[in-house]
């Protein structure tokens, strides 16, 4: 159980393009999902917490107008990187936490490797 | 501030045992998690501790001492496939997950 699906796995596109990444919880409902970014050989960095039916909560230093998050249903959150530039190239990973007493682990999607040319 | 410390890198031999330590200072505590992350892949959940003591799952065990703000992940009978980064994470009083930087474990034949 607790499967999270992320799509696409790889994206290569030109500078200035907007890219949408989808994150789905397949066998549970997730009121909260999380978006992370990880540069090569660096730590996992939380970008934002996605809340179903309300605005996302962004971490300090993350531009909310550049990284648009939509959590329209209990099983789907999307991250759109708007007008992507080469410095946005990174590994983007989503996670979701099954409902419970707060003792549930976050389960991760397989990640999206984004390369901006 | 909130802080989680774990060694940056460790090396061990195939078939041996290795212990990866994690110390934390957080505002409140609602559980500690260990994750494994292979290079180029997303993290996968390994273990959860909320009470003091040892939790065993096959070759992997995780220990917690809340009074010391300390945990370790013990890996036995090491295999080459265990080469990965191991991430320690703690839920604080707001149930926010605070991540350590990870320990890169290198297994040598």
PDB file of N, CA and C in Angstrom, chain A residues 36 38 42-44 46 59 91 93 97 101-111 113, chain B residues 30 33 35 37 39-45 48 87 91 95-97 99-102 104:
ATOM      1  N   UNK A  36       9.621  18.487  -3.183  1.00  0.00           N
ATOM      2  CA  UNK A  36      11.030  18.649  -2.850  1.00  0.00           C
ATOM      3  C   UNK A  36      11.835  18.883  -4.124  1.00  0.00           C
ATOM      4  N   UNK A  38      16.047  18.465  -5.378  1.00  0.00           N
ATOM      5  CA  UNK A  38      17.352  17.952  -4.976  1.00  0.00           C
ATOM      6  C   UNK A  38      18.341  18.151  -6.110  1.00  0.00           C
ATOM      7  N   UNK A  42      23.441  16.825  -3.325  1.00  0.00           N
ATOM      8  CA  UNK A  42      23.003  17.699  -2.246  1.00  0.00           C
ATOM      9  C   UNK A  42      21.814  17.101  -1.512  1.00  0.00           C
ATOM     10  N   UNK A  43      21.438  17.761  -0.416  1.00  0.00           N
ATOM     11  CA  UNK A  43      20.358  17.265   0.418  1.00  0.00           C
ATOM     12  C   UNK A  43      19.007  17.496  -0.235  1.00  0.00           C
ATOM     13  N   UNK A  44      18.050  16.757   0.260  1.00  0.00           N
ATOM     14  CA  UNK A  44      16.651  16.948  -0.118  1.00  0.00           C
ATOM     15  C   UNK A  44      16.181  18.283   0.457  1.00  0.00           C
ATOM     16  N   UNK A  46      12.899  20.808   0.960  1.00  0.00           N
ATOM     17  CA  UNK A  46      11.459  21.008   0.853  1.00  0.00           C
ATOM     18  C   UNK A  46      11.190  22.351   0.187  1.00  0.00           C
ATOM     19  N   UNK A  59       8.291  27.290   1.269  1.00  0.00           N
ATOM     20  CA  UNK A  59       9.448  27.495   2.142  1.00  0.00           C
ATOM     21  C   UNK A  59      10.134  28.814   1.767  1.00  0.00           C
ATOM     22  N   UNK A  91      16.247  17.654  -9.782  1.00  0.00           N
ATOM     23  CA  UNK A  91      15.428  16.459  -9.534  1.00  0.00           C
ATOM     24  C   UNK A  91      14.296  16.890  -8.607  1.00  0.00           C
ATOM     25  N   UNK A  93      10.882  15.935  -6.561  1.00  0.00           N
ATOM     26  CA  UNK A  93      10.261  14.744  -5.985  1.00  0.00           C
ATOM     27  C   UNK A  93       9.056  15.164  -5.158  1.00  0.00           C
ATOM     28  N   UNK A  97       1.529  11.814   2.517  1.00  0.00           N
ATOM     29  CA  UNK A  97       1.468  11.135   3.814  1.00  0.00           C
ATOM     30  C   UNK A  97       0.063  10.585   4.019  1.00  0.00           C
ATOM     31  N   UNK A 101      -2.387   9.369  12.741  1.00  0.00           N
ATOM     32  CA  UNK A 101      -2.120  10.114  13.961  1.00  0.00           C
ATOM     33  C   UNK A 101      -0.847  10.934  13.865  1.00  0.00           C
ATOM     34  N   UNK A 102      -0.359  11.130  12.658  1.00  0.00           N
ATOM     35  CA  UNK A 102       0.897  11.854  12.516  1.00  0.00           C
ATOM     36  C   UNK A 102       2.089  10.938  12.575  1.00  0.00           C
ATOM     37  N   UNK A 103       1.828   9.626  12.711  1.00  0.00           N
ATOM     38  CA  UNK A 103       2.921   8.679  12.774  1.00  0.00           C
ATOM     39  C   UNK A 103       3.158   7.975  11.446  1.00  0.00           C
ATOM     40  N   UNK A 104       2.530   8.485  10.416  1.00  0.00           N
ATOM     41  CA  UNK A 104       2.674   7.877   9.102  1.00  0.00           C
ATOM     42  C   UNK A 104       3.870   8.473   8.377  1.00  0.00           C
ATOM     43  N   UNK A 105       4.639   7.645   7.680  1.00  0.00           N
ATOM     44  CA  UNK A 105       5.774   8.182   6.918  1.00  0.00           C
ATOM     45  C   UNK A 105       5.296   8.840   5.637  1.00  0.00           C
ATOM     46  N   UNK A 106       6.113   9.724   5.118  1.00  0.00           N
ATOM     47  CA  UNK A 106       5.868  10.251   3.778  1.00  0.00           C
ATOM     48  C   UNK A 106       6.322   9.189   2.774  1.00  0.00           C
ATOM     49  N   UNK A 107       5.488   8.992   1.765  1.00  0.00           N
ATOM     50  CA  UNK A 107       5.836   8.072   0.691  1.00  0.00           C
ATOM     51  C   UNK A 107       6.107   8.896  -0.555  1.00  0.00           C
ATOM     52  N   UNK A 108       7.185   8.565  -1.223  1.00  0.00           N
ATOM     53  CA  UNK A 108       7.661   9.395  -2.318  1.00  0.00           C
ATOM     54  C   UNK A 108       7.298   8.820  -3.685  1.00  0.00           C
ATOM     55  N   UNK A 109       7.052   9.747  -4.627  1.00  0.00           N
ATOM     56  CA  UNK A 109       7.010   9.364  -6.029  1.00  0.00           C
ATOM     57  C   UNK A 109       8.419   9.087  -6.507  1.00  0.00           C
ATOM     58  N   UNK A 110       8.543   8.638  -7.744  1.00  0.00           N
ATOM     59  CA  UNK A 110       9.851   8.272  -8.276  1.00  0.00           C
ATOM     60  C   UNK A 110      10.689   9.477  -8.698  1.00  0.00           C
ATOM     61  N   UNK A 111      10.086  10.662  -8.668  1.00  0.00           N
ATOM     62  CA  UNK A 111      10.846  11.858  -9.012  1.00  0.00           C
ATOM     63  C   UNK A 111      10.776  12.205 -10.481  1.00  0.00           C
ATOM     64  N   UNK A 113      13.136  14.202 -13.336  1.00  0.00           N
ATOM     65  CA  UNK A 113      14.419  14.843 -13.627  1.00  0.00           C
ATOM     66  C   UNK A 113      14.168  15.889 -14.712  1.00  0.00           C
TER      67      UNK A 113
ATOM     68  N   UNK B  30       7.753  14.078  17.540  1.00  0.00           N
ATOM     69  CA  UNK B  30       6.602  13.215  17.224  1.00  0.00           C
ATOM     70  C   UNK B  30       7.018  12.075  16.315  1.00  0.00           C
ATOM     71  N   UNK B  33      12.183   9.066  11.617  1.00  0.00           N
ATOM     72  CA  UNK B  33      12.084   8.203  10.442  1.00  0.00           C
ATOM     73  C   UNK B  33      13.465   8.024   9.811  1.00  0.00           C
ATOM     74  N   UNK B  35      15.130   6.828   6.074  1.00  0.00           N
ATOM     75  CA  UNK B  35      14.871   6.572   4.665  1.00  0.00           C
ATOM     76  C   UNK B  35      16.172   6.158   3.985  1.00  0.00           C
ATOM     77  N   UNK B  37      18.042   6.259   0.194  1.00  0.00           N
ATOM     78  CA  UNK B  37      17.957   6.890  -1.119  1.00  0.00           C
ATOM     79  C   UNK B  37      19.150   6.457  -1.970  1.00  0.00           C
ATOM     80  N   UNK B  39      21.335   6.569  -5.426  1.00  0.00           N
ATOM     81  CA  UNK B  39      21.709   7.678  -6.300  1.00  0.00           C
ATOM     82  C   UNK B  39      20.742   7.796  -7.474  1.00  0.00           C
ATOM     83  N   UNK B  40      20.219   8.983  -7.678  1.00  0.00           N
ATOM     84  CA  UNK B  40      19.331   9.230  -8.802  1.00  0.00           C
ATOM     85  C   UNK B  40      17.909   8.766  -8.594  1.00  0.00           C
ATOM     86  N   UNK B  41      17.609   8.286  -7.400  1.00  0.00           N
ATOM     87  CA  UNK B  41      16.257   7.799  -7.125  1.00  0.00           C
ATOM     88  C   UNK B  41      15.640   8.564  -5.955  1.00  0.00           C
ATOM     89  N   UNK B  42      14.341   8.382  -5.776  1.00  0.00           N
ATOM     90  CA  UNK B  42      13.638   9.008  -4.661  1.00  0.00           C
ATOM     91  C   UNK B  42      13.871   8.197  -3.380  1.00  0.00           C
ATOM     92  N   UNK B  43      13.697   8.818  -2.223  1.00  0.00           N
ATOM     93  CA  UNK B  43      13.852   8.091  -0.960  1.00  0.00           C
ATOM     94  C   UNK B  43      12.770   7.029  -0.769  1.00  0.00           C
ATOM     95  N   UNK B  44      13.119   5.967  -0.065  1.00  0.00           N
ATOM     96  CA  UNK B  44      12.138   4.958   0.320  1.00  0.00           C
ATOM     97  C   UNK B  44      12.175   4.805   1.839  1.00  0.00           C
ATOM     98  N   UNK B  45      11.014   4.615   2.421  1.00  0.00           N
ATOM     99  CA  UNK B  45      10.867   4.533   3.872  1.00  0.00           C
ATOM    100  C   UNK B  45      11.465   3.247   4.396  1.00  0.00           C
ATOM    101  N   UNK B  48      10.506   3.564  11.491  1.00  0.00           N
ATOM    102  CA  UNK B  48       9.895   4.618  12.297  1.00  0.00           C
ATOM    103  C   UNK B  48      10.068   4.271  13.772  1.00  0.00           C
ATOM    104  N   UNK B  87      18.849   8.736   5.177  1.00  0.00           N
ATOM    105  CA  UNK B  87      18.341  10.016   5.660  1.00  0.00           C
ATOM    106  C   UNK B  87      17.584   9.823   6.969  1.00  0.00           C
ATOM    107  N   UNK B  91       9.859  14.383  13.148  1.00  0.00           N
ATOM    108  CA  UNK B  91       8.656  15.218  13.155  1.00  0.00           C
ATOM    109  C   UNK B  91       8.669  16.042  14.425  1.00  0.00           C
ATOM    110  N   UNK B  95       4.278  18.498  13.786  1.00  0.00           N
ATOM    111  CA  UNK B  95       4.259  17.366  12.850  1.00  0.00           C
ATOM    112  C   UNK B  95       4.928  17.716  11.521  1.00  0.00           C
ATOM    113  N   UNK B  96       5.782  18.733  11.554  1.00  0.00           N
ATOM    114  CA  UNK B  96       6.563  19.057  10.372  1.00  0.00           C
ATOM    115  C   UNK B  96       7.796  18.172  10.363  1.00  0.00           C
ATOM    116  N   UNK B  97       8.117  17.634   9.185  1.00  0.00           N
ATOM    117  CA  UNK B  97       9.252  16.722   9.076  1.00  0.00           C
ATOM    118  C   UNK B  97      10.531  17.527   8.845  1.00  0.00           C
ATOM    119  N   UNK B  99      14.491  17.287   8.041  1.00  0.00           N
ATOM    120  CA  UNK B  99      15.385  16.302   7.410  1.00  0.00           C
ATOM    121  C   UNK B  99      16.847  16.541   7.761  1.00  0.00           C
ATOM    122  N   UNK B 100      17.564  15.459   7.984  1.00  0.00           N
ATOM    123  CA  UNK B 100      19.017  15.516   8.035  1.00  0.00           C
ATOM    124  C   UNK B 100      19.562  15.556   6.616  1.00  0.00           C
ATOM    125  N   UNK B 101      20.856  15.846   6.511  1.00  0.00           N
ATOM    126  CA  UNK B 101      21.488  15.971   5.186  1.00  0.00           C
ATOM    127  C   UNK B 101      21.792  14.611   4.562  1.00  0.00           C
ATOM    128  N   UNK B 102      21.707  13.560   5.359  1.00  0.00           N
ATOM    129  CA  UNK B 102      21.940  12.224   4.816  1.00  0.00           C
ATOM    130  C   UNK B 102      23.356  11.740   5.016  1.00  0.00           C
ATOM    131  N   UNK B 104      26.051   9.165   3.265  1.00  0.00           N
ATOM    132  CA  UNK B 104      26.352   8.336   2.101  1.00  0.00           C
ATOM    133  C   UNK B 104      27.145   7.121   2.574  1.00  0.00           C
TER     134      UNK B 104
END
